[in-house]
């Protein structure tokens, strides 16, 4: 069964209303998140599973009798639009022996998903037209016929953009029952945090006193890059979109400076903020930001090439002259080391080391974290489109359902 986006959004909206009445305290938290209130582990934020009682949970659980999905309807030409997505309603799948039924609590939205919508060759296959959009989730085991998982377990899985998924347990990891904020497994304690950690420390190798510049500075990866660089004694300059994000980078994340890439004076402002040049540029963006960074690169500087989000919606190569000689010439003359990486392909074996170190820093309050939580699976397409325009402020996560204690 298929449904058009507004009709389904309205239907889901009615269902969510029940949820909002029952979980008024949780709804309040979500609204605060949408107003971008900053919270971290040391805050007094009360996780919702601590304020629920069993009878309320039963009501919510029973209200979900279908599996709502968002599938890829067509491939975008340029920036994705809502038409590229389609809502579908399917029966909830039934797990057989050796399988389990997972219910999605949080869905992570990440820039790599733009690549999966495209047929262009990449390091991972595209999503087929009509298939459920891929994505990491924090899910709860609803029914288990699997020896290693029990009903009620919170897990990290790859359930995609849907309410329910059946899994045989491959690539599914149990989250500790003591984890107060399971959604953090999709951000600072998961893939984006790991990307920041390995990219900066393995490729960037910042030395105390050096200048580290990071783009998309308040995002899931960039915010962690800058904070780790500060822990290593670097002079840290962020680049972000807008005054509000830049203020947060300095006042909340503790960067030394942050430059707004929307400011026409970007090049001059960046030069002022980096009086000794740039030793490490953590590349998340490309485009005008890279152009501002290039003349400031020091001899023997390093560029962890993590992402190029400013170009993900490009339809064709940028107009203008061939800049290869200028860019490569700078790399050559200044002996710049540029290294691209795909986090789990290249560094997967280091995940345990990352988890241990990041948990220590995080628990000690040395790393701060901000989420941008959107309520309702039906809002995922718009939220994802916004991510590619810089509308998110912090790690973008969709709250799809509520956990049952
Ligand atoms: N190599 C890997 O294994 C790996 C793993 C994870 C992520 N990544 C890459 O890391 C980068 C950051 O990912 P994330 O998950 O942390 O996302 P994010 O920073 O939380 O969100 C994306 C941000 O990109 C910035 N942006 C979007 N369009 C832009 C444009 N045209 N020009 C300049 N900035 C733009 C916006 O921030 P502002 O408003 O501040 O500009 C936006 O908020 C992405 O390029 C992603 O592909 C790579």
Short mmCIF file of C-alpha atoms and ligand atoms in Angstrom, two decimals:
data_model
loop_
_atom_site.label_atom_id
_atom_site.label_comp_id
_atom_site.label_asym_id
_atom_site.label_seq_id
_atom_site.Cartn_x
_atom_site.Cartn_y
_atom_site.Cartn_z
CA UNK A 1 0.00 0.00 0.00
CA UNK A 2 1.30 3.40 -0.87
CA UNK A 3 0.44 6.76 0.59
CA UNK A 4 1.22 10.25 -0.53
CA UNK A 5 3.44 12.18 1.82
CA UNK A 6 0.95 14.78 3.22
CA UNK A 7 -1.83 12.22 3.76
CA UNK A 8 0.44 9.86 5.61
CA UNK A 9 2.00 12.67 7.59
CA UNK A 10 -1.49 13.67 8.70
CA UNK A 11 -2.36 10.09 9.62
CA UNK A 12 0.87 9.61 11.52
CA UNK A 13 0.35 13.02 13.10
CA UNK A 14 -2.93 11.79 14.60
CA UNK A 15 -1.19 8.72 15.99
CA UNK A 16 1.64 10.84 17.36
CA UNK A 17 -0.87 13.07 19.13
CA UNK A 18 -1.67 10.17 21.45
CA UNK A 19 2.02 9.82 22.04
CA UNK A 20 2.41 13.48 22.79
CA UNK A 21 -0.40 13.50 25.36
CA UNK A 22 0.91 10.44 27.13
CA UNK A 23 4.51 11.55 27.09
CA UNK A 24 4.13 15.22 27.73
CA UNK A 25 7.50 15.49 29.44
CA UNK A 26 9.19 13.80 26.53
CA UNK A 27 7.38 16.05 24.06
CA UNK A 28 8.71 19.00 26.00
CA UNK A 29 12.20 17.68 25.60
CA UNK A 30 11.74 17.31 21.87
CA UNK A 31 10.48 20.85 21.55
CA UNK A 32 13.47 22.04 23.48
CA UNK A 33 15.70 20.09 21.16
CA UNK A 34 14.01 21.74 18.21
CA UNK A 35 14.80 25.08 19.78
CA UNK A 36 18.32 23.81 19.98
CA UNK A 37 18.77 23.70 23.71
CA UNK A 38 22.21 22.30 24.41
CA UNK A 39 22.51 19.24 26.60
CA UNK A 40 25.23 16.77 27.43
CA UNK A 41 25.80 13.86 29.75
CA UNK A 42 26.41 16.04 32.75
CA UNK A 43 23.13 17.94 32.32
CA UNK A 44 20.04 17.15 34.39
CA UNK A 45 18.10 16.10 31.32
CA UNK A 46 15.87 13.15 32.32
CA UNK A 47 15.80 10.36 29.74
CA UNK A 48 12.25 9.49 28.84
CA UNK A 49 12.41 5.85 29.81
CA UNK A 50 12.81 6.98 33.40
CA UNK A 51 9.46 8.79 33.47
CA UNK A 52 7.22 6.18 31.91
CA UNK A 53 5.10 3.52 33.54
CA UNK A 54 4.17 0.16 32.11
CA UNK A 55 0.49 0.93 31.41
CA UNK A 56 1.39 3.95 29.32
CA UNK A 57 3.89 1.91 27.37
CA UNK A 58 1.31 -0.77 26.63
CA UNK A 59 -0.99 1.87 25.13
CA UNK A 60 1.75 3.13 22.84
CA UNK A 61 2.92 -0.30 21.81
CA UNK A 62 -0.56 -1.46 20.84
CA UNK A 63 -1.22 1.65 18.73
CA UNK A 64 1.40 0.54 16.21
CA UNK A 65 -0.11 -2.21 14.09
CA UNK A 66 1.55 -1.44 10.75
CA UNK A 67 5.05 -0.95 9.47
CA UNK A 68 5.43 2.57 8.06
CA UNK A 69 8.34 2.83 5.65
CA UNK A 70 10.01 5.48 3.57
CA UNK A 71 11.31 4.14 0.28
CA UNK A 72 13.34 5.71 -2.50
CA UNK A 73 10.80 6.72 -5.14
CA UNK A 74 13.20 8.25 -7.67
CA UNK A 75 16.80 9.39 -7.92
CA UNK A 76 17.41 13.08 -7.29
CA UNK A 77 18.73 15.32 -10.02
CA UNK A 78 20.59 17.93 -7.98
CA UNK A 79 19.18 18.54 -4.51
CA UNK A 80 16.75 15.86 -3.25
CA UNK A 81 13.08 16.85 -3.07
CA UNK A 82 10.16 15.27 -1.17
CA UNK A 83 9.10 13.58 -4.45
CA UNK A 84 12.20 11.40 -4.30
CA UNK A 85 10.70 9.66 -1.26
CA UNK A 86 7.50 7.66 -0.89
CA UNK A 87 5.70 6.46 2.21
CA UNK A 88 4.45 2.91 2.24
CA UNK A 89 2.51 0.89 4.78
CA UNK A 90 3.25 -2.81 5.09
CA UNK A 91 2.25 -5.46 7.62
CA UNK A 92 4.70 -5.85 10.48
CA UNK A 93 7.07 -8.66 9.43
CA UNK A 94 7.17 -11.88 11.47
CA UNK A 95 10.55 -13.23 12.62
CA UNK A 96 11.24 -16.97 12.25
CA UNK A 97 13.66 -19.09 14.31
CA UNK A 98 17.07 -17.39 14.51
CA UNK A 99 15.56 -13.97 13.81
CA UNK A 100 14.14 -11.10 15.84
CA UNK A 101 11.73 -8.23 15.26
CA UNK A 102 13.27 -4.81 15.86
CA UNK A 103 11.22 -1.66 16.49
CA UNK A 104 12.91 1.58 15.59
CA UNK A 105 13.33 4.13 18.36
CA UNK A 106 15.86 6.53 16.75
CA UNK A 107 16.91 6.85 13.12
CA UNK A 108 20.19 8.57 12.28
CA UNK A 109 20.21 10.92 9.26
CA UNK A 110 23.67 11.29 7.72
CA UNK A 111 25.14 12.97 4.63
CA UNK A 112 26.29 9.64 3.11
CA UNK A 113 22.63 8.84 2.40
CA UNK A 114 22.72 11.34 -0.47
CA UNK A 115 25.30 9.06 -2.14
CA UNK A 116 23.04 6.01 -1.67
CA UNK A 117 20.24 7.83 -3.52
CA UNK A 118 22.49 8.14 -6.55
CA UNK A 119 23.61 5.51 -9.05
CA UNK A 120 27.07 7.04 -9.41
CA UNK A 121 29.87 4.58 -8.52
CA UNK A 122 30.79 4.76 -4.85
CA UNK A 123 32.24 2.67 -2.05
CA UNK A 124 28.79 1.22 -1.30
CA UNK A 125 25.93 0.12 -3.56
CA UNK A 126 23.00 2.48 -4.12
CA UNK A 127 19.54 1.98 -2.66
CA UNK A 128 17.36 0.43 -5.38
CA UNK A 129 14.27 2.32 -6.49
CA UNK A 130 11.40 1.12 -4.30
CA UNK A 131 13.66 -0.11 -1.50
CA UNK A 132 13.55 1.23 2.07
CA UNK A 133 16.09 4.01 2.60
CA UNK A 134 19.15 2.76 4.46
CA UNK A 135 20.14 4.10 7.86
CA UNK A 136 21.51 3.26 11.29
CA UNK A 137 18.97 2.97 14.04
CA UNK A 138 18.69 2.50 17.75
CA UNK A 139 16.01 -0.15 17.95
CA UNK A 140 14.36 -2.24 20.60
CA UNK A 141 13.95 -5.99 20.31
CA UNK A 142 10.20 -6.55 20.24
CA UNK A 143 10.17 -10.33 19.65
CA UNK A 144 13.25 -12.55 19.79
CA UNK A 145 13.75 -16.02 18.36
CA UNK A 146 17.50 -15.38 18.43
CA UNK A 147 19.69 -16.96 21.12
CA UNK A 148 21.81 -13.83 21.69
CA UNK A 149 19.06 -11.22 22.06
CA UNK A 150 16.07 -10.88 24.37
CA UNK A 151 12.85 -8.91 24.03
CA UNK A 152 13.40 -5.42 25.43
CA UNK A 153 17.10 -5.23 24.51
CA UNK A 154 18.15 -1.86 23.05
CA UNK A 155 20.39 -2.42 20.03
CA UNK A 156 22.28 -0.56 17.35
CA UNK A 157 21.18 -1.85 13.96
CA UNK A 158 20.80 -0.91 10.32
CA UNK A 159 17.01 -1.05 10.17
CA UNK A 160 16.64 1.90 7.79
CA UNK A 161 13.79 4.38 7.46
CA UNK A 162 10.96 2.26 8.86
CA UNK A 163 9.17 1.37 12.07
CA UNK A 164 10.06 -2.33 12.11
CA UNK A 165 12.70 -4.64 10.67
CA UNK A 166 13.44 -8.34 10.96
CA UNK A 167 17.07 -9.18 11.66
CA UNK A 168 19.19 -12.33 11.95
CA UNK A 169 21.51 -10.48 14.36
CA UNK A 170 24.32 -9.77 11.87
CA UNK A 171 25.69 -6.27 12.38
CA UNK A 172 23.44 -5.75 15.42
CA UNK A 173 25.06 -4.65 18.69
CA UNK A 174 23.43 -4.60 22.11
CA UNK A 175 23.58 -1.25 23.87
CA UNK A 176 24.29 -1.39 27.57
CA UNK A 177 21.13 -1.31 29.68
CA UNK A 178 22.78 1.45 31.67
CA UNK A 179 23.05 3.72 28.61
CA UNK A 180 20.98 6.75 29.56
CA UNK A 181 20.88 8.30 26.10
CA UNK A 182 20.79 5.48 23.55
CA UNK A 183 20.63 7.96 20.66
CA UNK A 184 24.21 9.00 21.44
CA UNK A 185 25.25 5.65 19.91
CA UNK A 186 24.33 7.23 16.57
CA UNK A 187 26.49 10.29 17.19
CA UNK A 188 29.30 11.15 19.53
CA UNK A 189 29.68 7.55 20.77
CA UNK A 190 29.13 6.03 17.33
CA UNK A 191 30.02 6.45 13.67
CA UNK A 192 30.37 10.28 13.52
CA UNK A 193 32.41 10.45 16.72
CA UNK A 194 34.59 7.59 15.49
CA UNK A 195 35.10 9.40 12.16
CA UNK A 196 36.25 12.53 13.96
CA UNK A 197 38.56 10.59 16.27
CA UNK A 198 40.34 8.49 13.63
CA UNK A 199 40.44 11.15 10.93
CA UNK A 200 41.96 13.73 13.22
CA UNK A 201 44.36 11.56 15.22
CA UNK A 202 45.49 9.08 12.53
CA UNK A 203 45.63 11.41 9.52
CA UNK A 204 45.65 14.93 10.96
CA UNK A 205 48.04 14.09 13.81
CA UNK A 206 47.79 17.50 15.47
CA UNK A 207 50.68 18.62 17.65
CA UNK A 208 50.22 21.00 20.60
CA UNK A 209 50.43 24.61 19.44
CA UNK A 210 49.45 23.84 15.85
CA UNK A 211 46.41 25.36 14.16
CA UNK A 212 43.55 23.01 13.30
CA UNK A 213 40.68 24.20 11.11
CA UNK A 214 37.47 22.19 10.81
CA UNK A 215 34.48 22.84 8.57
CA UNK A 216 30.83 22.01 9.43
CA UNK A 217 32.14 22.80 12.89
CA UNK A 218 28.99 22.34 14.96
CA UNK A 219 27.90 19.15 13.16
CA UNK A 220 28.16 15.56 14.30
CA UNK A 221 31.74 15.07 13.06
CA UNK A 222 33.11 18.63 13.13
CA UNK A 223 32.09 19.37 16.72
CA UNK A 224 34.02 16.32 17.94
CA UNK A 225 37.06 17.05 15.73
CA UNK A 226 37.45 20.52 17.21
CA UNK A 227 37.04 19.36 20.79
CA UNK A 228 39.58 16.55 20.43
CA UNK A 229 42.00 19.01 18.82
CA UNK A 230 41.55 21.30 21.85
CA UNK A 231 42.31 18.35 24.14
CA UNK A 232 45.54 17.89 22.16
CA UNK A 233 46.53 21.53 22.75
CA UNK A 234 45.83 22.91 19.27
CA UNK A 235 44.60 26.35 18.30
CA UNK A 236 41.17 25.44 16.89
CA UNK A 237 39.25 27.45 14.33
CA UNK A 238 35.83 26.26 13.22
CA UNK A 239 33.96 27.24 10.08
CA UNK A 240 30.17 27.06 10.29
CA UNK A 241 27.03 28.45 8.70
CA UNK A 242 25.67 31.45 10.58
CA UNK A 243 26.31 33.53 13.66
CA UNK A 244 24.36 31.24 16.03
CA UNK A 245 26.40 28.16 15.10
CA UNK A 246 29.66 30.11 15.32
CA UNK A 247 28.82 31.46 18.76
CA UNK A 248 28.06 27.94 19.96
CA UNK A 249 31.36 26.65 18.56
CA UNK A 250 33.28 29.14 20.69
CA UNK A 251 31.12 29.47 23.81
CA UNK A 252 29.88 25.90 24.16
CA UNK A 253 32.39 23.70 22.33
CA UNK A 254 35.39 25.80 23.42
CA UNK A 255 36.95 26.51 20.00
CA UNK A 256 39.31 29.49 19.85
CA UNK A 257 37.44 31.08 16.95
CA UNK A 258 34.74 30.30 14.41
CA UNK A 259 34.16 31.91 11.04
CA UNK A 260 30.80 32.09 9.29
CA UNK A 261 31.20 30.72 5.75
CA UNK A 262 28.21 32.79 4.66
CA UNK A 263 30.18 35.97 5.37
CA UNK A 264 31.50 37.43 2.09
CA UNK A 265 34.74 38.28 3.94
CA UNK A 266 35.36 34.55 4.69
CA UNK A 267 38.88 34.48 3.25
CA UNK A 268 40.12 37.53 5.17
CA UNK A 269 38.42 36.52 8.41
CA UNK A 270 39.92 33.03 8.24
CA UNK A 271 43.39 34.47 7.63
CA UNK A 272 43.00 36.71 10.69
CA UNK A 273 41.90 33.76 12.85
CA UNK A 274 44.90 31.68 11.68
CA UNK A 275 47.86 34.08 12.03
CA UNK A 276 50.37 31.17 11.91
CA UNK A 277 48.68 29.46 8.94
CA UNK A 278 46.90 26.11 9.01
CA UNK A 279 48.59 22.84 10.02
CA UNK A 280 45.57 20.53 9.90
CA UNK A 281 42.47 21.14 7.83
CA UNK A 282 39.72 18.58 8.53
CA UNK A 283 37.79 18.66 5.27
CA UNK A 284 34.04 18.05 5.55
CA UNK A 285 32.77 20.49 2.98
CA UNK A 286 34.84 21.57 -0.07
CA UNK A 287 33.68 24.48 -2.20
CA UNK A 288 34.22 28.05 -1.02
CA UNK A 289 35.49 26.87 2.37
CA UNK A 290 38.31 24.89 0.76
CA UNK A 291 39.17 27.90 -1.44
CA UNK A 292 39.55 30.02 1.71
CA UNK A 293 41.74 27.38 3.39
CA UNK A 294 44.07 26.63 0.44
CA UNK A 295 46.30 29.75 0.58
CA UNK A 296 46.74 29.36 4.35
CA UNK A 297 48.06 25.78 4.35
CA UNK A 298 51.47 25.51 5.98
CA UNK A 299 54.38 23.43 4.77
CA UNK A 300 53.83 19.82 5.84
CA UNK A 301 50.19 20.42 6.71
CA UNK A 302 47.73 17.52 6.71
CA UNK A 303 44.21 17.22 5.31
CA UNK A 304 42.00 14.35 6.53
CA UNK A 305 39.59 14.27 3.58
CA UNK A 306 36.40 13.20 5.28
CA UNK A 307 33.59 14.66 3.16
CA UNK A 308 32.63 17.23 0.52
CA UNK A 309 29.07 18.02 1.45
CA UNK A 310 28.96 21.30 -0.50
CA UNK A 311 29.15 19.19 -3.68
CA UNK A 312 26.84 16.27 -2.91
CA UNK A 313 23.99 17.88 -4.86
CA UNK A 314 26.14 19.01 -7.81
CA UNK A 315 24.62 18.12 -11.17
CA UNK A 316 27.79 18.78 -13.17
CA UNK A 317 31.37 19.90 -12.66
CA UNK A 318 31.61 23.54 -11.49
CA UNK A 319 32.01 26.11 -14.26
CA UNK A 320 35.27 28.01 -14.60
CA UNK A 321 38.87 27.34 -15.50
CA UNK A 322 40.80 24.20 -14.67
CA UNK A 323 42.16 24.69 -11.12
CA UNK A 324 44.09 21.40 -10.96
CA UNK A 325 47.51 23.07 -11.31
CA UNK A 326 46.81 25.61 -8.58
CA UNK A 327 45.42 23.10 -6.10
CA UNK A 328 47.94 20.33 -6.80
CA UNK A 329 50.75 22.88 -7.06
CA UNK A 330 49.97 24.11 -3.54
CA UNK A 331 49.97 20.53 -2.25
CA UNK A 332 53.30 19.90 -3.96
CA UNK A 333 55.14 23.06 -2.95
CA UNK A 334 53.90 22.90 0.66
CA UNK A 335 54.24 19.10 0.86
CA UNK A 336 50.63 18.77 2.00
CA UNK A 337 49.47 15.27 2.91
CA UNK A 338 45.86 14.66 1.80
CA UNK A 339 44.22 11.39 2.71
CA UNK A 340 40.67 10.34 2.05
CA UNK A 341 39.13 7.72 4.31
CA UNK A 342 35.94 5.70 4.73
CA UNK A 343 35.67 5.20 8.42
CA UNK A 344 34.65 1.57 8.97
CA UNK A 345 36.39 0.27 5.83
CA UNK A 346 39.70 1.79 6.86
CA UNK A 347 39.62 1.88 10.66
CA UNK A 348 36.92 -0.56 11.79
CA UNK A 349 39.37 -2.53 13.93
CA UNK A 350 39.98 0.58 16.08
CA UNK A 351 36.37 0.96 17.19
CA UNK A 352 36.95 -0.56 20.63
CA UNK A 353 39.86 1.79 21.33
CA UNK A 354 37.70 4.75 20.26
CA UNK A 355 34.78 3.68 22.45
CA UNK A 356 36.99 3.39 25.52
CA UNK A 357 38.69 6.77 25.04
CA UNK A 358 35.55 8.65 24.02
CA UNK A 359 33.53 7.24 26.91
CA UNK A 360 36.23 8.43 29.32
CA UNK A 361 36.34 11.92 27.82
CA UNK A 362 32.58 12.11 27.63
CA UNK A 363 31.95 10.94 31.18
CA UNK A 364 34.54 13.43 32.42
CA UNK A 365 32.66 16.25 30.63
CA UNK A 366 35.57 16.91 28.29
CA UNK A 367 33.49 16.39 25.15
CA UNK A 368 30.16 18.15 24.75
CA UNK A 369 27.44 17.03 22.43
CA UNK A 370 24.37 18.49 20.88
CA UNK A 371 21.55 16.64 19.12
CA UNK A 372 18.96 18.00 16.75
CA UNK A 373 15.99 15.68 17.26
CA UNK A 374 13.07 15.63 14.84
CA UNK A 375 9.91 13.85 15.93
CA UNK A 376 8.24 11.36 13.59
CA UNK A 377 9.41 9.15 10.74
CA UNK A 378 7.28 11.18 8.31
CA UNK A 379 9.55 14.16 8.90
CA UNK A 380 12.71 12.29 7.87
CA UNK A 381 12.69 13.38 4.18
CA UNK A 382 12.40 17.08 5.00
CA UNK A 383 14.96 16.81 7.77
CA UNK A 384 17.39 15.04 5.44
CA UNK A 385 16.88 17.63 2.70
CA UNK A 386 17.60 20.28 5.34
CA UNK A 387 20.82 18.54 6.42
CA UNK A 388 22.24 19.16 2.94
CA UNK A 389 21.37 22.85 3.32
CA UNK A 390 22.86 23.30 6.80
CA UNK A 391 19.49 23.48 8.58
CA UNK A 392 20.49 20.99 11.28
CA UNK A 393 22.24 22.26 14.38
CA UNK A 394 24.02 19.27 15.91
CA UNK A 395 23.66 15.56 15.18
CA UNK A 396 20.44 15.01 13.24
CA UNK A 397 18.31 12.18 14.65
CA UNK A 398 14.69 11.23 14.04
CA UNK A 399 12.69 9.96 16.99
CA UNK A 400 10.55 7.26 15.41
CA UNK A 401 9.10 5.54 18.46
CA UNK A 402 9.40 5.36 22.23
CA UNK A 403 11.30 2.73 24.14
CA UNK A 404 9.47 0.35 26.45
CA UNK A 405 11.12 -0.07 29.79
N1 LIG B 1 34.59 9.60 5.39
C1 LIG B 1 33.74 9.07 6.26
O1 LIG B 1 33.84 7.90 6.61
C2 LIG B 1 32.66 9.95 6.83
C3 LIG B 1 31.89 9.52 7.92
C4 LIG B 1 30.93 10.40 8.43
C5 LIG B 1 30.74 11.64 7.86
N2 LIG B 1 31.49 12.00 6.78
C6 LIG B 1 31.36 13.33 6.17
O2 LIG B 1 31.58 14.29 7.20
C7 LIG B 1 30.89 15.49 6.86
C8 LIG B 1 30.08 15.94 8.06
O3 LIG B 1 29.09 14.96 8.33
P1 LIG B 1 28.15 15.08 9.63
O4 LIG B 1 27.45 13.80 9.78
O5 LIG B 1 28.96 15.60 10.76
O6 LIG B 1 27.09 16.17 9.17
P2 LIG B 1 26.73 17.53 9.95
O7 LIG B 1 27.96 18.35 10.00
O8 LIG B 1 26.04 17.19 11.23
O9 LIG B 1 25.65 18.18 8.99
C9 LIG B 1 26.01 18.62 7.73
C10 LIG B 1 26.52 20.07 7.77
O10 LIG B 1 27.24 20.34 6.59
C11 LIG B 1 27.24 21.74 6.38
N3 LIG B 1 26.89 22.03 4.99
C12 LIG B 1 25.87 21.56 4.26
N4 LIG B 1 25.89 22.08 3.03
C13 LIG B 1 26.94 22.91 2.99
C14 LIG B 1 27.48 23.77 1.99
N5 LIG B 1 26.94 23.84 0.77
N6 LIG B 1 28.58 24.50 2.31
C15 LIG B 1 29.15 24.43 3.51
N7 LIG B 1 28.66 23.64 4.51
C16 LIG B 1 27.57 22.90 4.24
C17 LIG B 1 26.16 22.34 7.28
O11 LIG B 1 26.82 22.96 8.38
P3 LIG B 1 27.02 24.56 8.38
O12 LIG B 1 25.65 25.16 8.43
O13 LIG B 1 27.83 24.80 9.57
O14 LIG B 1 27.73 24.87 7.11
C18 LIG B 1 25.41 21.11 7.76
O15 LIG B 1 24.84 21.32 9.02
C19 LIG B 1 30.07 15.18 5.61
O16 LIG B 1 30.78 15.63 4.48
C20 LIG B 1 30.00 13.67 5.61
O17 LIG B 1 29.80 13.15 4.31
C21 LIG B 1 32.44 11.17 6.26
#
